Amino acid sequence: MGCSSDDETAPEMTSLEVNGYVSGFEEANGITRGWIPPSDYSIDEILADMPISVFFAREQKDGESDNDYKENMEEEFFYKSSGKWRVSKKNLEATSYYLYGYIPHEDFVEPKIEHLTGAGKTYADGAVLTLEQLNTVMGYDLCVIIGAKNGKDDYKADPTDYSVTGLKRGDFRYEARTTGTDGTGGNYVYLLFDHLYAAMRFNIRVHRDYNALRTIKLKELSLQAFTGDTPTKKKMKAVITIEANASGDNPLTNIVFTPSGTETGTGTFYTNEDGEELNTDYKTFQGSFMPDAVTKVKLTTTYDVYDLNNNLIRKDCKATNTLDITKLFLGQTSAKRGHRYTINLTVQPTYLYMLSEPDLDNPTVKVES
């Protein structure tokens, strides 16, 4: 799976590879190999091994009971086990499916798919994907399938040729196949993803003078999103309209976020019980958030302070920074899906050159201009 180049204004795109046999076939038939993503895509190391929620969508067959069809249309997921990709679906048929879903698969998310509105619409035309109980803030990217391709014809005699053709946005058709009696033939799936959330990347360091006096260990980073001064809810429902096309255009034609419940507050995207020791070099931490109408975010940083002999001086210190996206990033009236915003932060006392002991042990986190 991969992303496009990252910056504050250009959207990121994501793709993912699933190699090897699905579960239920002989493990010995699995094949693992690399591949070259399409242009403008790159590998996303964080999501690369995470499970993928997927619906193997098809139309109801003649004579198929409603209950059997409903069971066949339930959510499945790809997952990696013993270095090979598997699938939870036990009754994969040698037929055409249309793959819709998201990454990463999470038990707390409640997904479903439906046909597009309009007479005679089938899953070949697209789908409406609904994701309920989403966390507004997550520690990883949340992405939706925007293209799928069967890879059975793309493995060539040259073992170093990892290229694949025909994988494009807007095409979701996947031709499943069965295994031959000689163990040949397999199911190879290529998937493209697009971002559903925005990302906030924080580069954090300690001021060089303060680093010579104290050690900072970072324990937790949390975000809360706001529209103006109104905090967003902690849970969201996303209704995503996906329209298939032959031109390679982005099939995500409409995304509607709706708050769920009444709870507000921060969402944690990084934790380290022992604490990540910071120094004068930047260390990078990234979280993702629901971007709809979000104009600012509030970052809460939790850390411990040690002296240079590794004695704990202050435990679970908290620093809060409010970051206005409309002021920090040129041309941004609100956060945008598929954008990543980078902020540089420095840990330092309030008055670095006029230190009393309380100042020294209670530093602040400063946004760099």
Short mmCIF file of C-alpha atoms in Angstrom, two decimals:
data_model
loop_
_atom_site.label_atom_id
_atom_site.label_comp_id
_atom_site.label_asym_id
_atom_site.label_seq_id
_atom_site.Cartn_x
_atom_site.Cartn_y
_atom_site.Cartn_z
CA MET A 1 0.00 0.00 0.00
CA GLY A 2 1.29 3.45 -0.78
CA CYS A 3 0.77 7.17 -0.71
CA SER A 4 1.52 10.06 -3.00
CA SER A 5 4.13 12.65 -2.03
CA ASP A 6 3.33 14.49 1.19
CA ASP A 7 2.99 18.23 1.66
CA GLU A 8 0.57 20.72 3.15
CA THR A 9 -1.43 21.43 0.02
CA ALA A 10 -1.26 18.41 -2.31
CA PRO A 11 -3.68 15.52 -1.66
CA GLU A 12 -2.17 12.17 -0.71
CA MET A 13 -3.30 9.01 -2.48
CA THR A 14 -2.89 5.53 -1.15
CA SER A 15 -2.64 2.06 -2.73
CA LEU A 16 -2.28 -1.42 -1.26
CA GLU A 17 -1.11 -4.85 -2.42
CA VAL A 18 -2.58 -8.15 -1.24
CA ASN A 19 -0.42 -11.16 -2.21
CA GLY A 20 -0.85 -14.89 -1.82
CA TYR A 21 -3.75 -17.20 -1.33
CA VAL A 22 -6.95 -16.48 0.50
CA SER A 23 -7.65 -18.58 3.57
CA GLY A 24 -9.21 -21.96 2.87
CA PHE A 25 -6.69 -22.88 0.15
CA GLU A 26 -3.43 -24.68 0.70
CA GLU A 27 -0.85 -22.39 2.29
CA ALA A 28 1.91 -23.89 0.14
CA ASN A 29 0.33 -22.29 -2.91
CA GLY A 30 0.83 -18.77 -1.58
CA ILE A 31 3.24 -16.45 -3.36
CA THR A 32 4.74 -13.31 -1.88
CA ARG A 33 6.42 -10.75 -4.08
CA GLY A 34 6.85 -7.04 -4.40
CA TRP A 35 5.27 -4.75 -6.94
CA ILE A 36 5.65 -1.31 -8.43
CA PRO A 37 2.72 0.98 -7.56
CA PRO A 38 1.25 3.23 -10.27
CA SER A 39 2.86 6.63 -10.79
CA ASP A 40 2.19 9.21 -8.04
CA TYR A 41 1.87 6.42 -5.47
CA SER A 42 4.35 5.31 -2.84
CA ILE A 43 4.45 2.72 -0.08
CA ASP A 44 2.77 3.63 3.23
CA GLU A 45 4.74 1.68 5.82
CA ILE A 46 2.26 2.26 8.66
CA LEU A 47 -0.75 0.79 6.85
CA ALA A 48 1.13 -1.81 4.83
CA ASP A 49 0.37 -4.77 7.11
CA MET A 50 -2.93 -3.60 8.63
CA PRO A 51 -6.12 -5.59 7.98
CA ILE A 52 -8.48 -4.37 5.26
CA SER A 53 -12.25 -4.32 5.56
CA VAL A 54 -13.79 -5.44 2.25
CA PHE A 55 -17.19 -6.29 0.80
CA PHE A 56 -17.21 -8.83 -2.03
CA ALA A 57 -20.20 -7.18 -3.69
CA ARG A 58 -22.30 -8.93 -6.34
CA GLU A 59 -25.94 -9.20 -7.34
CA GLN A 60 -28.31 -11.82 -5.98
CA LYS A 61 -28.39 -14.97 -8.10
CA ASP A 62 -31.49 -16.68 -9.42
CA GLY A 63 -32.69 -19.15 -6.82
CA GLU A 64 -30.42 -17.74 -4.09
CA SER A 65 -32.35 -17.19 -0.87
CA ASP A 66 -32.39 -13.77 0.75
CA ASN A 67 -30.62 -15.18 3.81
CA ASP A 68 -27.84 -16.78 1.75
CA TYR A 69 -27.36 -13.60 -0.24
CA LYS A 70 -27.23 -11.49 2.92
CA GLU A 71 -24.62 -13.83 4.39
CA ASN A 72 -22.51 -13.64 1.24
CA MET A 73 -22.67 -9.84 1.33
CA GLU A 74 -21.44 -9.44 4.89
CA GLU A 75 -18.22 -7.58 5.68
CA GLU A 76 -15.03 -9.60 5.24
CA PHE A 77 -11.42 -8.59 5.73
CA PHE A 78 -7.97 -9.25 4.37
CA TYR A 79 -5.37 -9.86 7.04
CA LYS A 80 -1.73 -10.86 7.15
CA SER A 81 -0.69 -14.06 8.90
CA SER A 82 2.66 -15.89 8.80
CA GLY A 83 3.89 -13.40 6.21
CA LYS A 84 1.04 -14.08 3.78
CA TRP A 85 -2.23 -12.33 3.07
CA ARG A 86 -5.45 -14.18 3.88
CA VAL A 87 -9.12 -13.40 3.61
CA SER A 88 -11.87 -14.18 6.09
CA LYS A 89 -14.34 -15.16 3.35
CA LYS A 90 -14.72 -18.95 3.29
CA ASN A 91 -16.93 -19.30 0.22
CA LEU A 92 -15.03 -17.36 -2.39
CA GLU A 93 -16.44 -18.37 -5.77
CA ALA A 94 -14.84 -18.26 -9.21
CA THR A 95 -16.94 -15.29 -10.29
CA SER A 96 -16.92 -11.51 -10.64
CA TYR A 97 -17.00 -9.39 -7.51
CA TYR A 98 -16.80 -5.65 -6.94
CA LEU A 99 -14.57 -4.79 -3.99
CA TYR A 100 -15.56 -1.93 -1.69
CA GLY A 101 -14.16 -1.23 1.75
CA TYR A 102 -11.63 0.65 3.86
CA ILE A 103 -8.35 0.31 5.72
CA PRO A 104 -7.59 -0.41 8.50
CA HIS A 105 -10.31 -2.82 9.55
CA GLU A 106 -11.45 -2.06 13.10
CA ASP A 107 -13.91 -3.99 15.26
CA PHE A 108 -15.50 -0.81 16.61
CA VAL A 109 -16.44 0.47 13.14
CA GLU A 110 -19.86 -0.56 11.83
CA PRO A 111 -19.72 -0.71 8.01
CA LYS A 112 -22.35 -1.50 5.40
CA ILE A 113 -22.80 -1.05 1.65
CA GLU A 114 -25.86 -0.34 -0.46
CA HIS A 115 -26.58 0.22 -4.11
CA LEU A 116 -26.38 3.70 -5.55
CA THR A 117 -29.74 5.42 -5.79
CA GLY A 118 -31.45 5.10 -9.16
CA ALA A 119 -33.36 2.47 -11.06
CA GLY A 120 -31.39 -0.55 -12.22
CA LYS A 121 -28.16 0.33 -10.38
CA THR A 122 -25.87 -2.60 -9.64
CA TYR A 123 -22.59 -2.88 -7.76
CA ALA A 124 -20.83 -2.58 -11.10
CA ASP A 125 -21.97 1.06 -11.05
CA GLY A 126 -20.59 1.74 -7.58
CA ALA A 127 -21.85 1.67 -4.02
CA VAL A 128 -22.73 3.74 -0.99
CA LEU A 129 -20.36 2.79 1.85
CA THR A 130 -21.45 3.79 5.36
CA LEU A 131 -19.00 3.72 8.26
CA GLU A 132 -20.50 4.28 11.71
CA GLN A 133 -18.80 4.79 15.08
CA LEU A 134 -15.62 6.17 13.55
CA ASN A 135 -13.22 7.88 15.95
CA THR A 136 -12.87 11.55 15.03
CA VAL A 137 -9.13 11.32 15.85
CA MET A 138 -7.05 8.27 14.94
CA GLY A 139 -3.41 7.30 15.23
CA TYR A 140 -3.30 6.16 11.60
CA ASP A 141 -4.65 7.09 8.23
CA LEU A 142 -8.19 6.06 7.32
CA CYS A 143 -8.56 5.21 3.64
CA VAL A 144 -11.28 3.96 1.28
CA ILE A 145 -10.88 1.58 -1.66
CA ILE A 146 -11.07 3.51 -4.92
CA GLY A 147 -9.90 0.80 -7.33
CA ALA A 148 -9.41 -2.96 -7.50
CA LYS A 149 -7.85 -5.35 -9.99
CA ASN A 150 -7.29 -9.06 -10.32
CA GLY A 151 -3.58 -9.78 -10.65
CA LYS A 152 -3.66 -13.30 -12.07
CA ASP A 153 -2.36 -12.20 -15.50
CA ASP A 154 0.38 -9.90 -14.22
CA TYR A 155 3.01 -12.35 -12.99
CA LYS A 156 5.66 -12.73 -15.62
CA ALA A 157 8.56 -15.08 -16.21
CA ASP A 158 11.02 -12.43 -15.04
CA PRO A 159 10.97 -12.65 -11.20
CA THR A 160 12.22 -9.06 -10.97
CA ASP A 161 9.37 -7.64 -13.07
CA TYR A 162 6.92 -6.32 -10.51
CA SER A 163 4.98 -3.98 -12.78
CA VAL A 164 1.20 -4.18 -13.07
CA THR A 165 -1.05 -2.68 -15.74
CA GLY A 166 -4.72 -1.83 -15.76
CA LEU A 167 -5.03 -0.87 -12.10
CA LYS A 168 -6.87 2.44 -11.98
CA ARG A 169 -9.28 4.49 -9.96
CA GLY A 170 -12.98 3.88 -10.50
CA ASP A 171 -12.68 0.22 -11.53
CA PHE A 172 -13.71 -2.21 -8.76
CA ARG A 173 -14.14 -5.45 -10.66
CA TYR A 174 -12.24 -8.44 -9.33
CA GLU A 175 -12.28 -11.85 -11.01
CA ALA A 176 -11.83 -14.51 -8.35
CA ARG A 177 -10.53 -17.86 -9.52
CA THR A 178 -10.14 -21.32 -8.09
CA THR A 179 -6.96 -23.30 -7.60
CA GLY A 180 -5.98 -25.91 -10.21
CA THR A 181 -5.45 -29.54 -9.29
CA ASP A 182 -1.72 -29.03 -9.77
CA GLY A 183 -1.69 -26.26 -7.19
CA THR A 184 -1.35 -23.49 -9.78
CA GLY A 185 -3.57 -20.50 -10.13
CA GLY A 186 -4.29 -18.13 -7.30
CA ASN A 187 -6.12 -15.04 -6.22
CA TYR A 188 -4.03 -11.89 -6.41
CA VAL A 189 -5.63 -8.59 -5.51
CA TYR A 190 -4.37 -5.07 -6.19
CA LEU A 191 -6.17 -2.26 -4.40
CA LEU A 192 -5.97 1.52 -4.60
CA PHE A 193 -7.03 3.70 -1.68
CA ASP A 194 -7.80 7.36 -1.11
CA HIS A 195 -7.70 9.25 2.17
CA LEU A 196 -10.88 9.85 4.13
CA TYR A 197 -9.26 11.97 6.86
CA ALA A 198 -6.67 14.73 7.06
CA ALA A 199 -3.35 14.28 8.87
CA MET A 200 -1.45 16.45 11.32
CA ARG A 201 2.29 15.78 11.51
CA PHE A 202 4.25 17.16 14.46
CA ASN A 203 8.03 17.54 14.46
CA ILE A 204 9.02 17.87 18.14
CA ARG A 205 12.39 18.69 19.67
CA VAL A 206 13.85 20.14 22.87
CA HIS A 207 15.54 23.54 22.91
CA ARG A 208 19.32 23.00 23.00
CA ASP A 209 19.86 25.04 26.19
CA TYR A 210 17.07 23.28 28.04
CA ASN A 211 18.24 19.88 26.78
CA ALA A 212 21.55 20.53 28.56
CA LEU A 213 19.66 20.81 31.87
CA ARG A 214 16.73 18.39 31.70
CA THR A 215 15.50 15.29 29.85
CA ILE A 216 12.00 15.18 28.40
CA LYS A 217 10.21 11.88 27.76
CA LEU A 218 7.07 12.12 25.64
CA LYS A 219 4.23 9.85 26.80
CA GLU A 220 1.07 10.87 24.97
CA LEU A 221 -0.23 13.09 22.19
CA SER A 222 -3.93 13.90 21.84
CA LEU A 223 -5.95 16.03 19.46
CA GLN A 224 -9.31 17.72 19.60
CA ALA A 225 -10.82 19.24 16.46
CA PHE A 226 -12.93 22.39 16.33
CA THR A 227 -15.19 24.21 13.93
CA GLY A 228 -14.61 27.76 15.06
CA ASP A 229 -14.90 27.47 18.84
CA THR A 230 -17.22 24.46 18.73
CA PRO A 231 -15.55 21.10 19.42
CA THR A 232 -16.38 18.16 17.18
CA LYS A 233 -17.90 15.02 18.64
CA LYS A 234 -15.60 12.07 19.43
CA LYS A 235 -17.56 9.73 17.13
CA MET A 236 -18.62 10.20 13.50
CA LYS A 237 -20.65 8.52 10.80
CA ALA A 238 -19.33 8.77 7.24
CA VAL A 239 -21.56 8.12 4.21
CA ILE A 240 -19.36 7.75 1.13
CA THR A 241 -20.79 7.72 -2.38
CA ILE A 242 -18.57 5.73 -4.75
CA GLU A 243 -19.29 5.91 -8.49
CA ALA A 244 -17.42 3.59 -10.83
CA ASN A 245 -16.04 5.09 -14.03
CA ALA A 246 -13.90 4.09 -17.00
CA SER A 247 -11.91 7.31 -17.20
CA GLY A 248 -9.76 6.82 -14.10
CA ASP A 249 -11.36 9.73 -12.25
CA ASN A 250 -11.64 9.64 -8.48
CA PRO A 251 -14.84 7.66 -7.76
CA LEU A 252 -15.47 9.32 -4.37
CA THR A 253 -18.16 11.73 -5.52
CA ASN A 254 -19.62 12.65 -2.13
CA ILE A 255 -18.65 12.22 1.52
CA VAL A 256 -20.98 13.27 4.33
CA PHE A 257 -19.81 13.27 7.95
CA THR A 258 -22.43 13.29 10.72
CA PRO A 259 -21.63 13.55 14.45
CA SER A 260 -22.62 10.57 16.59
CA GLY A 261 -23.57 10.90 20.24
CA THR A 262 -22.84 13.85 22.49
CA GLU A 263 -19.35 13.12 23.83
CA THR A 264 -16.57 15.58 23.01
CA GLY A 265 -12.95 15.70 24.10
CA THR A 266 -9.51 14.73 22.91
CA GLY A 267 -8.63 11.62 20.98
CA THR A 268 -5.24 10.04 21.61
CA PHE A 269 -3.08 9.22 18.59
CA TYR A 270 0.24 8.41 20.28
CA THR A 271 1.09 6.68 23.56
CA ASN A 272 4.32 5.42 25.09
CA GLU A 273 4.09 4.27 28.70
CA ASP A 274 7.86 4.48 29.24
CA GLY A 275 8.17 7.76 27.37
CA GLU A 276 9.97 8.57 24.12
CA GLU A 277 13.11 10.53 24.99
CA LEU A 278 13.32 13.77 23.05
CA ASN A 279 16.47 15.67 22.17
CA THR A 280 17.55 18.59 20.01
CA ASP A 281 16.75 16.76 16.78
CA TYR A 282 13.19 16.64 15.52
CA LYS A 283 11.19 13.46 16.09
CA THR A 284 8.04 13.01 14.05
CA PHE A 285 4.58 12.01 15.30
CA GLN A 286 1.46 11.91 13.18
CA GLY A 287 -2.27 11.68 13.83
CA SER A 288 -5.31 11.79 11.57
CA PHE A 289 -8.64 13.54 12.10
CA MET A 290 -12.04 13.96 10.50
CA PRO A 291 -11.55 17.15 8.43
CA ASP A 292 -15.10 18.30 7.63
CA ALA A 293 -15.38 22.04 8.49
CA VAL A 294 -12.48 21.76 10.96
CA THR A 295 -10.70 25.12 11.30
CA LYS A 296 -8.42 24.44 14.26
CA VAL A 297 -7.12 21.64 16.44
CA LYS A 298 -5.99 21.55 20.03
CA LEU A 299 -2.89 19.45 20.76
CA THR A 300 -2.34 18.13 24.29
CA THR A 301 1.17 16.87 25.01
CA THR A 302 1.87 14.70 28.07
CA TYR A 303 5.48 14.17 29.19
CA ASP A 304 7.77 13.48 32.15
CA VAL A 305 10.70 15.67 33.18
CA TYR A 306 13.97 14.10 34.41
CA ASP A 307 17.22 15.60 35.60
CA LEU A 308 20.46 14.56 33.94
CA ASN A 309 20.91 11.76 36.47
CA ASN A 310 17.63 10.23 35.26
CA ASN A 311 15.73 11.19 38.43
CA LEU A 312 12.04 11.85 37.74
CA ILE A 313 11.36 15.50 38.62
CA ARG A 314 7.82 16.02 37.28
CA LYS A 315 5.41 13.31 36.12
CA ASP A 316 2.67 13.61 33.52
CA CYS A 317 3.15 17.27 32.72
CA LYS A 318 0.67 18.58 30.15
CA ALA A 319 1.05 21.33 27.59
CA THR A 320 -1.76 22.48 25.30
CA ASN A 321 -1.38 24.24 21.97
CA THR A 322 -4.27 25.54 19.89
CA LEU A 323 -3.37 25.43 16.19
CA ASP A 324 -5.47 27.51 13.82
CA ILE A 325 -5.31 25.86 10.39
CA THR A 326 -6.69 28.96 8.65
CA LYS A 327 -3.83 31.10 10.00
CA LEU A 328 -0.94 28.65 9.93
CA PHE A 329 -1.47 27.40 6.37
CA LEU A 330 -1.91 29.73 3.42
CA GLY A 331 -5.19 29.41 1.56
CA GLN A 332 -6.80 26.95 3.99
CA THR A 333 -10.30 27.94 5.10
CA SER A 334 -10.72 24.57 6.81
CA ALA A 335 -8.95 21.22 6.89
CA LYS A 336 -9.10 19.16 3.71
CA ARG A 337 -9.38 15.43 3.23
CA GLY A 338 -6.15 13.89 1.99
CA HIS A 339 -3.99 16.81 3.13
CA ARG A 340 -1.24 16.62 5.70
CA TYR A 341 -0.32 19.62 7.84
CA THR A 342 3.15 19.82 9.38
CA ILE A 343 3.86 21.74 12.61
CA ASN A 344 7.28 22.22 14.25
CA LEU A 345 7.26 22.32 18.05
CA THR A 346 10.03 23.03 20.57
CA VAL A 347 9.94 22.13 24.28
CA GLN A 348 11.42 24.91 26.39
CA PRO A 349 10.78 26.80 29.66
CA THR A 350 8.72 29.96 29.51
CA TYR A 351 11.74 32.15 30.34
CA LEU A 352 14.79 30.26 29.16
CA TYR A 353 17.39 32.77 30.28
CA MET A 354 15.76 33.70 33.61
CA LEU A 355 15.31 30.25 35.11
CA SER A 356 14.07 29.61 38.58
CA GLU A 357 13.68 26.00 39.64
CA PRO A 358 9.89 25.90 38.92
CA ASP A 359 10.53 27.34 35.46
CA LEU A 360 13.12 24.70 34.78
CA ASP A 361 10.84 21.78 35.67
CA ASN A 362 7.67 23.06 34.00
CA PRO A 363 8.55 23.74 30.36
CA THR A 364 6.10 24.74 27.66
CA VAL A 365 5.71 23.52 24.10
CA LYS A 366 6.19 26.34 21.62
CA VAL A 367 4.96 26.45 18.05
CA GLU A 368 7.78 27.60 15.80
CA SER A 369 7.11 30.42 13.38
#
